[in-house]
Amino acid sequence: MSQTGYVTPAATIERELEIKKSRFIARAGLVADRQAALAFVEAVKADYPDARHHCWAYLIGNPDTSASAAMSDDGEPSGTAGKPILNVIQHKGIGDVIVVVTRYFGGVKLGAGGLVRAYAGSTQQVLADLPLDEHRPQRAFTLAFDFADEQPLRHWSDQHGAQLQSIDYGPRVTAQLNVPLEQVEAFEAFLGAQGIERLGATDDD
C-alpha cells in the first residue's frame, strides 16, 4: 500500500453561480463512505426543498488509486451534471469529497453543452475555495498491556503523531491506537521494548 497521503476537505462550504437566470448552488464537504455521502445529499435537499435538481458526485479514498466514486444527474439530461462534477473532482486530486450542485431553473434552457459548463463551473468554483487537510494513511493497532505501560504509550503517541482511539481498563488495559504508516516500524520496536502485546492491526488507506 502507498504510504503517501492525499488531501481531503477541511470544512463544508457553499458557493453560488447564476447563469441565464438559473441559480447553481454548489456545496462541497468531507464524506468517509457511501452512506455518509447519501446523507450529505439528503441534508442539501432538506435545505433547498423547492429546487428542481440536486446533482452530485463523490470520490472516496485516495484519488490516485482505485477510489470509490459515484454520481447522479438527478433528472438533468444524462451526462450533463453528475459526470462534469466528477470530472472536476478527479482533476483536483481531492479524496473523501462530495459536491452537490442544487439548481433553481430560471426559465431559460441552457442546452446540454450549457449544462455541462454550468455544473463543471459550479464545481470548479466551490473546490477552488475549499480548505483542505492532509489525510495520512494509518495502521490501527489493538493492544493489551499492564497499567504501568499506559503512560509510556501515551508519551510515544504524542511524540510520533499517533492517536489513541479508545482505552478500556479491565484485568489488563486494552487500547486502540492509530499510527501513521511511516511510524509503524518505530512503533513495532517500541512495543517489543515495552513488552506490549499486539492483538491485531489493520491498515486504513
PDB file of C-alpha atoms in Angstrom:
ATOM      1  CA  MET A   1       0.000   0.000   0.000  1.00  0.00           C
ATOM      2  CA  SER A   2       1.190   3.507  -0.762  1.00  0.00           C
ATOM      3  CA  GLN A   3       2.397   5.468   2.223  1.00  0.00           C
ATOM      4  CA  THR A   4       1.651   8.788   0.560  1.00  0.00           C
ATOM      5  CA  GLY A   5      -1.225  10.806   1.895  1.00  0.00           C
ATOM      6  CA  TYR A   6      -3.793  12.792  -0.029  1.00  0.00           C
ATOM      7  CA  VAL A   7      -5.828  15.910   0.598  1.00  0.00           C
ATOM      8  CA  THR A   8      -9.398  15.926   1.910  1.00  0.00           C
ATOM      9  CA  PRO A   9     -11.922  18.700   2.668  1.00  0.00           C
ATOM     10  CA  ALA A  10     -11.283  20.507   5.969  1.00  0.00           C
ATOM     11  CA  ALA A  11     -14.747  22.099   6.040  1.00  0.00           C
ATOM     12  CA  THR A  12     -18.109  22.210   4.288  1.00  0.00           C
ATOM     13  CA  ILE A  13     -18.577  25.278   2.097  1.00  0.00           C
ATOM     14  CA  GLU A  14     -21.085  26.577  -0.425  1.00  0.00           C
ATOM     15  CA  ARG A  15     -20.757  28.821  -3.466  1.00  0.00           C
ATOM     16  CA  GLU A  16     -23.420  30.155  -5.840  1.00  0.00           C
ATOM     17  CA  LEU A  17     -23.335  30.860  -9.562  1.00  0.00           C
ATOM     18  CA  GLU A  18     -26.079  32.425 -11.686  1.00  0.00           C
ATOM     19  CA  ILE A  19     -26.247  31.540 -15.386  1.00  0.00           C
ATOM     20  CA  LYS A  20     -29.105  32.813 -17.573  1.00  0.00           C
ATOM     21  CA  LYS A  21     -31.345  33.266 -14.517  1.00  0.00           C
ATOM     22  CA  SER A  22     -30.730  29.700 -13.270  1.00  0.00           C
ATOM     23  CA  ARG A  23     -29.135  29.540  -9.796  1.00  0.00           C
ATOM     24  CA  PHE A  24     -26.490  26.873  -9.235  1.00  0.00           C
ATOM     25  CA  ILE A  25     -25.616  26.368  -5.551  1.00  0.00           C
ATOM     26  CA  ALA A  26     -22.605  24.073  -5.039  1.00  0.00           C
ATOM     27  CA  ARG A  27     -21.868  22.556  -1.637  1.00  0.00           C
ATOM     28  CA  ALA A  28     -18.668  20.574  -1.011  1.00  0.00           C
ATOM     29  CA  GLY A  29     -17.635  18.638   2.068  1.00  0.00           C
ATOM     30  CA  LEU A  30     -15.952  15.622   3.637  1.00  0.00           C
ATOM     31  CA  VAL A  31     -17.506  12.120   3.454  1.00  0.00           C
ATOM     32  CA  ALA A  32     -15.957   8.845   4.609  1.00  0.00           C
ATOM     33  CA  ASP A  33     -18.227   6.350   2.821  1.00  0.00           C
ATOM     34  CA  ARG A  34     -21.282   5.982   0.563  1.00  0.00           C
ATOM     35  CA  GLN A  35     -23.689   6.152   3.496  1.00  0.00           C
ATOM     36  CA  ALA A  36     -22.241   9.497   4.597  1.00  0.00           C
ATOM     37  CA  ALA A  37     -22.352  10.764   1.011  1.00  0.00           C
ATOM     38  CA  LEU A  38     -26.043   9.948   0.607  1.00  0.00           C
ATOM     39  CA  ALA A  39     -26.786  11.574   3.982  1.00  0.00           C
ATOM     40  CA  PHE A  40     -24.935  14.691   2.753  1.00  0.00           C
ATOM     41  CA  VAL A  41     -27.173  14.786  -0.346  1.00  0.00           C
ATOM     42  CA  GLU A  42     -30.301  14.444   1.808  1.00  0.00           C
ATOM     43  CA  ALA A  43     -29.153  17.345   4.006  1.00  0.00           C
ATOM     44  CA  VAL A  44     -28.784  19.559   0.918  1.00  0.00           C
ATOM     45  CA  LYS A  45     -32.255  18.533  -0.290  1.00  0.00           C
ATOM     46  CA  ALA A  46     -33.660  19.442   3.136  1.00  0.00           C
ATOM     47  CA  ASP A  47     -32.037  22.898   2.929  1.00  0.00           C
ATOM     48  CA  TYR A  48     -33.347  23.537  -0.616  1.00  0.00           C
ATOM     49  CA  PRO A  49     -36.586  21.500  -0.799  1.00  0.00           C
ATOM     50  CA  ASP A  50     -38.095  23.603  -3.612  1.00  0.00           C
ATOM     51  CA  ALA A  51     -35.134  23.254  -6.007  1.00  0.00           C
ATOM     52  CA  ARG A  52     -35.662  21.308  -9.226  1.00  0.00           C
ATOM     53  CA  HIS A  53     -32.374  19.352  -9.263  1.00  0.00           C
ATOM     54  CA  HIS A  54     -29.760  18.207  -6.736  1.00  0.00           C
ATOM     55  CA  CYS A  55     -26.966  16.745  -8.865  1.00  0.00           C
ATOM     56  CA  TRP A  56     -23.909  15.275  -7.203  1.00  0.00           C
ATOM     57  CA  ALA A  57     -20.714  13.257  -7.385  1.00  0.00           C
ATOM     58  CA  TYR A  58     -18.379  11.900  -4.757  1.00  0.00           C
ATOM     59  CA  LEU A  59     -14.946  10.307  -4.621  1.00  0.00           C
ATOM     60  CA  ILE A  60     -13.945   8.315  -1.532  1.00  0.00           C
ATOM     61  CA  GLY A  61     -10.411   7.153  -0.799  1.00  0.00           C
ATOM     62  CA  ASN A  62      -7.117   8.041  -2.421  1.00  0.00           C
ATOM     63  CA  PRO A  63      -7.841   9.864  -5.727  1.00  0.00           C
ATOM     64  CA  ASP A  64      -4.595   8.476  -7.222  1.00  0.00           C
ATOM     65  CA  THR A  65      -5.707   4.853  -6.809  1.00  0.00           C
ATOM     66  CA  SER A  66      -8.910   2.919  -7.458  1.00  0.00           C
ATOM     67  CA  ALA A  67     -11.061   5.096  -5.223  1.00  0.00           C
ATOM     68  CA  SER A  68     -14.830   4.607  -4.876  1.00  0.00           C
ATOM     69  CA  ALA A  69     -16.842   7.105  -6.932  1.00  0.00           C
ATOM     70  CA  ALA A  70     -20.476   7.698  -7.888  1.00  0.00           C
ATOM     71  CA  MET A  71     -22.602  10.420  -9.454  1.00  0.00           C
ATOM     72  CA  SER A  72     -26.191  11.428 -10.184  1.00  0.00           C
ATOM     73  CA  ASP A  73     -27.797  13.687 -12.801  1.00  0.00           C
ATOM     74  CA  ASP A  74     -30.999  13.883 -10.696  1.00  0.00           C
ATOM     75  CA  GLY A  75     -33.299  14.468 -13.643  1.00  0.00           C
ATOM     76  CA  GLU A  76     -30.988  16.562 -15.811  1.00  0.00           C
ATOM     77  CA  PRO A  77     -30.214  15.100 -19.284  1.00  0.00           C
ATOM     78  CA  SER A  78     -27.885  12.112 -18.961  1.00  0.00           C
ATOM     79  CA  GLY A  79     -24.213  13.055 -18.704  1.00  0.00           C
ATOM     80  CA  THR A  80     -24.780  16.802 -18.270  1.00  0.00           C
ATOM     81  CA  ALA A  81     -24.440  17.107 -14.464  1.00  0.00           C
ATOM     82  CA  GLY A  82     -23.013  14.228 -12.409  1.00  0.00           C
ATOM     83  CA  LYS A  83     -20.228  13.433 -14.876  1.00  0.00           C
ATOM     84  CA  PRO A  84     -18.950  17.028 -15.203  1.00  0.00           C
ATOM     85  CA  ILE A  85     -18.988  17.351 -11.396  1.00  0.00           C
ATOM     86  CA  LEU A  86     -16.995  14.107 -11.009  1.00  0.00           C
ATOM     87  CA  ASN A  87     -14.545  15.078 -13.772  1.00  0.00           C
ATOM     88  CA  VAL A  88     -13.653  18.301 -11.946  1.00  0.00           C
ATOM     89  CA  ILE A  89     -13.245  16.442  -8.626  1.00  0.00           C
ATOM     90  CA  GLN A  90     -10.908  13.923 -10.255  1.00  0.00           C
ATOM     91  CA  HIS A  91      -8.753  16.657 -11.801  1.00  0.00           C
ATOM     92  CA  LYS A  92      -8.418  18.412  -8.420  1.00  0.00           C
ATOM     93  CA  GLY A  93      -6.929  15.295  -6.793  1.00  0.00           C
ATOM     94  CA  ILE A  94      -9.111  15.548  -3.656  1.00  0.00           C
ATOM     95  CA  GLY A  95     -10.249  12.413  -1.816  1.00  0.00           C
ATOM     96  CA  ASP A  96     -13.159  11.743   0.586  1.00  0.00           C
ATOM     97  CA  VAL A  97     -15.095  14.573  -1.047  1.00  0.00           C
ATOM     98  CA  ILE A  98     -18.634  15.181  -2.263  1.00  0.00           C
ATOM     99  CA  VAL A  99     -20.023  18.044  -4.317  1.00  0.00           C
ATOM    100  CA  VAL A 100     -23.782  18.608  -4.586  1.00  0.00           C
ATOM    101  CA  VAL A 101     -24.948  21.226  -7.083  1.00  0.00           C
ATOM    102  CA  THR A 102     -28.507  22.415  -6.496  1.00  0.00           C
ATOM    103  CA  ARG A 103     -30.218  24.093  -9.443  1.00  0.00           C
ATOM    104  CA  TYR A 104     -33.118  26.515  -9.419  1.00  0.00           C
ATOM    105  CA  PHE A 105     -34.362  26.729 -13.024  1.00  0.00           C
ATOM    106  CA  GLY A 106     -34.571  30.325 -14.239  1.00  0.00           C
ATOM    107  CA  GLY A 107     -36.817  29.769 -17.233  1.00  0.00           C
ATOM    108  CA  VAL A 108     -34.108  29.792 -19.906  1.00  0.00           C
ATOM    109  CA  LYS A 109     -32.950  26.421 -21.243  1.00  0.00           C
ATOM    110  CA  LEU A 110     -29.174  26.091 -21.311  1.00  0.00           C
ATOM    111  CA  GLY A 111     -28.871  23.104 -23.663  1.00  0.00           C
ATOM    112  CA  ALA A 112     -26.643  20.092 -22.999  1.00  0.00           C
ATOM    113  CA  GLY A 113     -23.366  21.965 -23.529  1.00  0.00           C
ATOM    114  CA  GLY A 114     -24.514  24.837 -21.348  1.00  0.00           C
ATOM    115  CA  LEU A 115     -25.494  22.473 -18.553  1.00  0.00           C
ATOM    116  CA  VAL A 116     -22.125  20.696 -18.658  1.00  0.00           C
ATOM    117  CA  ARG A 117     -20.330  24.053 -18.435  1.00  0.00           C
ATOM    118  CA  ALA A 118     -22.602  25.254 -15.629  1.00  0.00           C
ATOM    119  CA  TYR A 119     -22.213  22.163 -13.451  1.00  0.00           C
ATOM    120  CA  ALA A 120     -18.466  21.972 -14.094  1.00  0.00           C
ATOM    121  CA  GLY A 121     -18.088  25.699 -13.425  1.00  0.00           C
ATOM    122  CA  SER A 122     -20.047  25.492 -10.164  1.00  0.00           C
ATOM    123  CA  THR A 123     -17.857  22.604  -9.022  1.00  0.00           C
ATOM    124  CA  GLN A 124     -14.657  24.450 -10.012  1.00  0.00           C
ATOM    125  CA  GLN A 125     -15.772  27.487  -8.037  1.00  0.00           C
ATOM    126  CA  VAL A 126     -16.578  25.650  -4.799  1.00  0.00           C
ATOM    127  CA  LEU A 127     -13.473  23.416  -4.929  1.00  0.00           C
ATOM    128  CA  ALA A 128     -11.200  26.409  -5.614  1.00  0.00           C
ATOM    129  CA  ASP A 129     -12.230  27.880  -2.239  1.00  0.00           C
ATOM    130  CA  LEU A 130     -12.408  24.606  -0.308  1.00  0.00           C
ATOM    131  CA  PRO A 131      -9.968  24.437   2.648  1.00  0.00           C
ATOM    132  CA  LEU A 132      -8.011  21.176   2.660  1.00  0.00           C
ATOM    133  CA  ASP A 133      -6.413  18.812   5.175  1.00  0.00           C
ATOM    134  CA  GLU A 134      -3.822  16.142   4.502  1.00  0.00           C
ATOM    135  CA  HIS A 135      -5.016  12.593   5.029  1.00  0.00           C
ATOM    136  CA  ARG A 136      -2.142  10.401   6.192  1.00  0.00           C
ATOM    137  CA  PRO A 137      -2.528   6.635   5.794  1.00  0.00           C
ATOM    138  CA  GLN A 138      -2.566   4.903   9.166  1.00  0.00           C
ATOM    139  CA  ARG A 139      -2.481   1.470  10.743  1.00  0.00           C
ATOM    140  CA  ALA A 140      -4.936   0.748  13.566  1.00  0.00           C
ATOM    141  CA  PHE A 141      -3.433  -1.324  16.389  1.00  0.00           C
ATOM    142  CA  THR A 142      -5.333  -3.180  19.091  1.00  0.00           C
ATOM    143  CA  LEU A 143      -3.106  -3.610  22.132  1.00  0.00           C
ATOM    144  CA  ALA A 144      -3.126  -5.275  25.563  1.00  0.00           C
ATOM    145  CA  PHE A 145      -0.777  -4.169  28.333  1.00  0.00           C
ATOM    146  CA  ASP A 146      -0.305  -3.549  32.037  1.00  0.00           C
ATOM    147  CA  PHE A 147      -1.439  -0.317  33.641  1.00  0.00           C
ATOM    148  CA  ALA A 148       2.180   0.796  34.094  1.00  0.00           C
ATOM    149  CA  ASP A 149       2.649   0.794  30.296  1.00  0.00           C
ATOM    150  CA  GLU A 150      -0.104   3.335  29.645  1.00  0.00           C
ATOM    151  CA  GLN A 151       1.952   6.461  30.331  1.00  0.00           C
ATOM    152  CA  PRO A 152       4.917   5.431  28.112  1.00  0.00           C
ATOM    153  CA  LEU A 153       2.407   4.555  25.369  1.00  0.00           C
ATOM    154  CA  ARG A 154       0.700   7.943  25.622  1.00  0.00           C
ATOM    155  CA  HIS A 155       4.079   9.685  25.592  1.00  0.00           C
ATOM    156  CA  TRP A 156       5.208   7.774  22.475  1.00  0.00           C
ATOM    157  CA  SER A 157       1.904   8.619  20.761  1.00  0.00           C
ATOM    158  CA  ASP A 158       2.268  12.338  21.488  1.00  0.00           C
ATOM    159  CA  GLN A 159       5.824  12.326  20.129  1.00  0.00           C
ATOM    160  CA  HIS A 160       5.032  10.446  16.905  1.00  0.00           C
ATOM    161  CA  GLY A 161       1.611  11.708  15.798  1.00  0.00           C
ATOM    162  CA  ALA A 162      -0.291   8.568  16.817  1.00  0.00           C
ATOM    163  CA  GLN A 163      -3.884   8.872  18.041  1.00  0.00           C
ATOM    164  CA  LEU A 164      -5.371   6.922  20.932  1.00  0.00           C
ATOM    165  CA  GLN A 165      -8.891   5.998  19.785  1.00  0.00           C
ATOM    166  CA  SER A 166     -10.146   4.082  22.833  1.00  0.00           C
ATOM    167  CA  ILE A 167      -8.907   2.600  26.079  1.00  0.00           C
ATOM    168  CA  ASP A 168     -10.560   0.038  28.338  1.00  0.00           C
ATOM    169  CA  TYR A 169      -9.483  -0.785  31.892  1.00  0.00           C
ATOM    170  CA  GLY A 170     -10.008  -4.460  32.702  1.00  0.00           C
ATOM    171  CA  PRO A 171      -7.692  -7.056  34.280  1.00  0.00           C
ATOM    172  CA  ARG A 172      -5.322  -5.777  31.583  1.00  0.00           C
ATOM    173  CA  VAL A 173      -5.589  -2.470  29.765  1.00  0.00           C
ATOM    174  CA  THR A 174      -6.716  -2.746  26.129  1.00  0.00           C
ATOM    175  CA  ALA A 175      -6.441   0.137  23.705  1.00  0.00           C
ATOM    176  CA  GLN A 176      -6.905   1.048  20.065  1.00  0.00           C
ATOM    177  CA  LEU A 177      -4.287   3.297  18.545  1.00  0.00           C
ATOM    178  CA  ASN A 178      -3.938   4.781  15.041  1.00  0.00           C
ATOM    179  CA  VAL A 179      -0.304   5.074  13.953  1.00  0.00           C
ATOM    180  CA  PRO A 180       0.862   6.901  10.779  1.00  0.00           C
ATOM    181  CA  LEU A 181       2.265   4.325   8.352  1.00  0.00           C
ATOM    182  CA  GLU A 182       5.683   5.967   8.268  1.00  0.00           C
ATOM    183  CA  GLN A 183       5.907   5.464  12.071  1.00  0.00           C
ATOM    184  CA  VAL A 184       4.831   1.796  12.131  1.00  0.00           C
ATOM    185  CA  GLU A 185       8.371   0.382  12.151  1.00  0.00           C
ATOM    186  CA  ALA A 186       9.351   2.581  15.100  1.00  0.00           C
ATOM    187  CA  PHE A 187       6.109   1.650  16.872  1.00  0.00           C
ATOM    188  CA  GLU A 188       6.748  -2.092  16.430  1.00  0.00           C
ATOM    189  CA  ALA A 189      10.177  -1.572  18.008  1.00  0.00           C
ATOM    190  CA  PHE A 190       8.601   0.365  20.891  1.00  0.00           C
ATOM    191  CA  LEU A 191       6.049  -2.423  21.508  1.00  0.00           C
ATOM    192  CA  GLY A 192       8.839  -5.007  21.609  1.00  0.00           C
ATOM    193  CA  ALA A 193      10.901  -2.952  24.035  1.00  0.00           C
ATOM    194  CA  GLN A 194       7.932  -2.363  26.337  1.00  0.00           C
ATOM    195  CA  GLY A 195       6.602  -5.918  26.090  1.00  0.00           C
ATOM    196  CA  ILE A 196       3.201  -4.656  24.953  1.00  0.00           C
ATOM    197  CA  GLU A 197       1.024  -7.325  23.324  1.00  0.00           C
ATOM    198  CA  ARG A 198      -0.360  -6.645  19.864  1.00  0.00           C
ATOM    199  CA  LEU A 199      -3.827  -8.202  19.436  1.00  0.00           C
ATOM    200  CA  GLY A 200      -4.346  -7.046  15.856  1.00  0.00           C
ATOM    201  CA  ALA A 201      -3.622  -4.404  13.230  1.00  0.00           C
ATOM    202  CA  THR A 202      -5.466  -3.157  10.149  1.00  0.00           C
ATOM    203  CA  ASP A 203      -4.489  -0.606   7.532  1.00  0.00           C
ATOM    204  CA  ASP A 204      -6.658   2.374   6.709  1.00  0.00           C
ATOM    205  CA  ASP A 205      -5.757   3.968   3.385  1.00  0.00           C
TER     206      ASP A 205
END
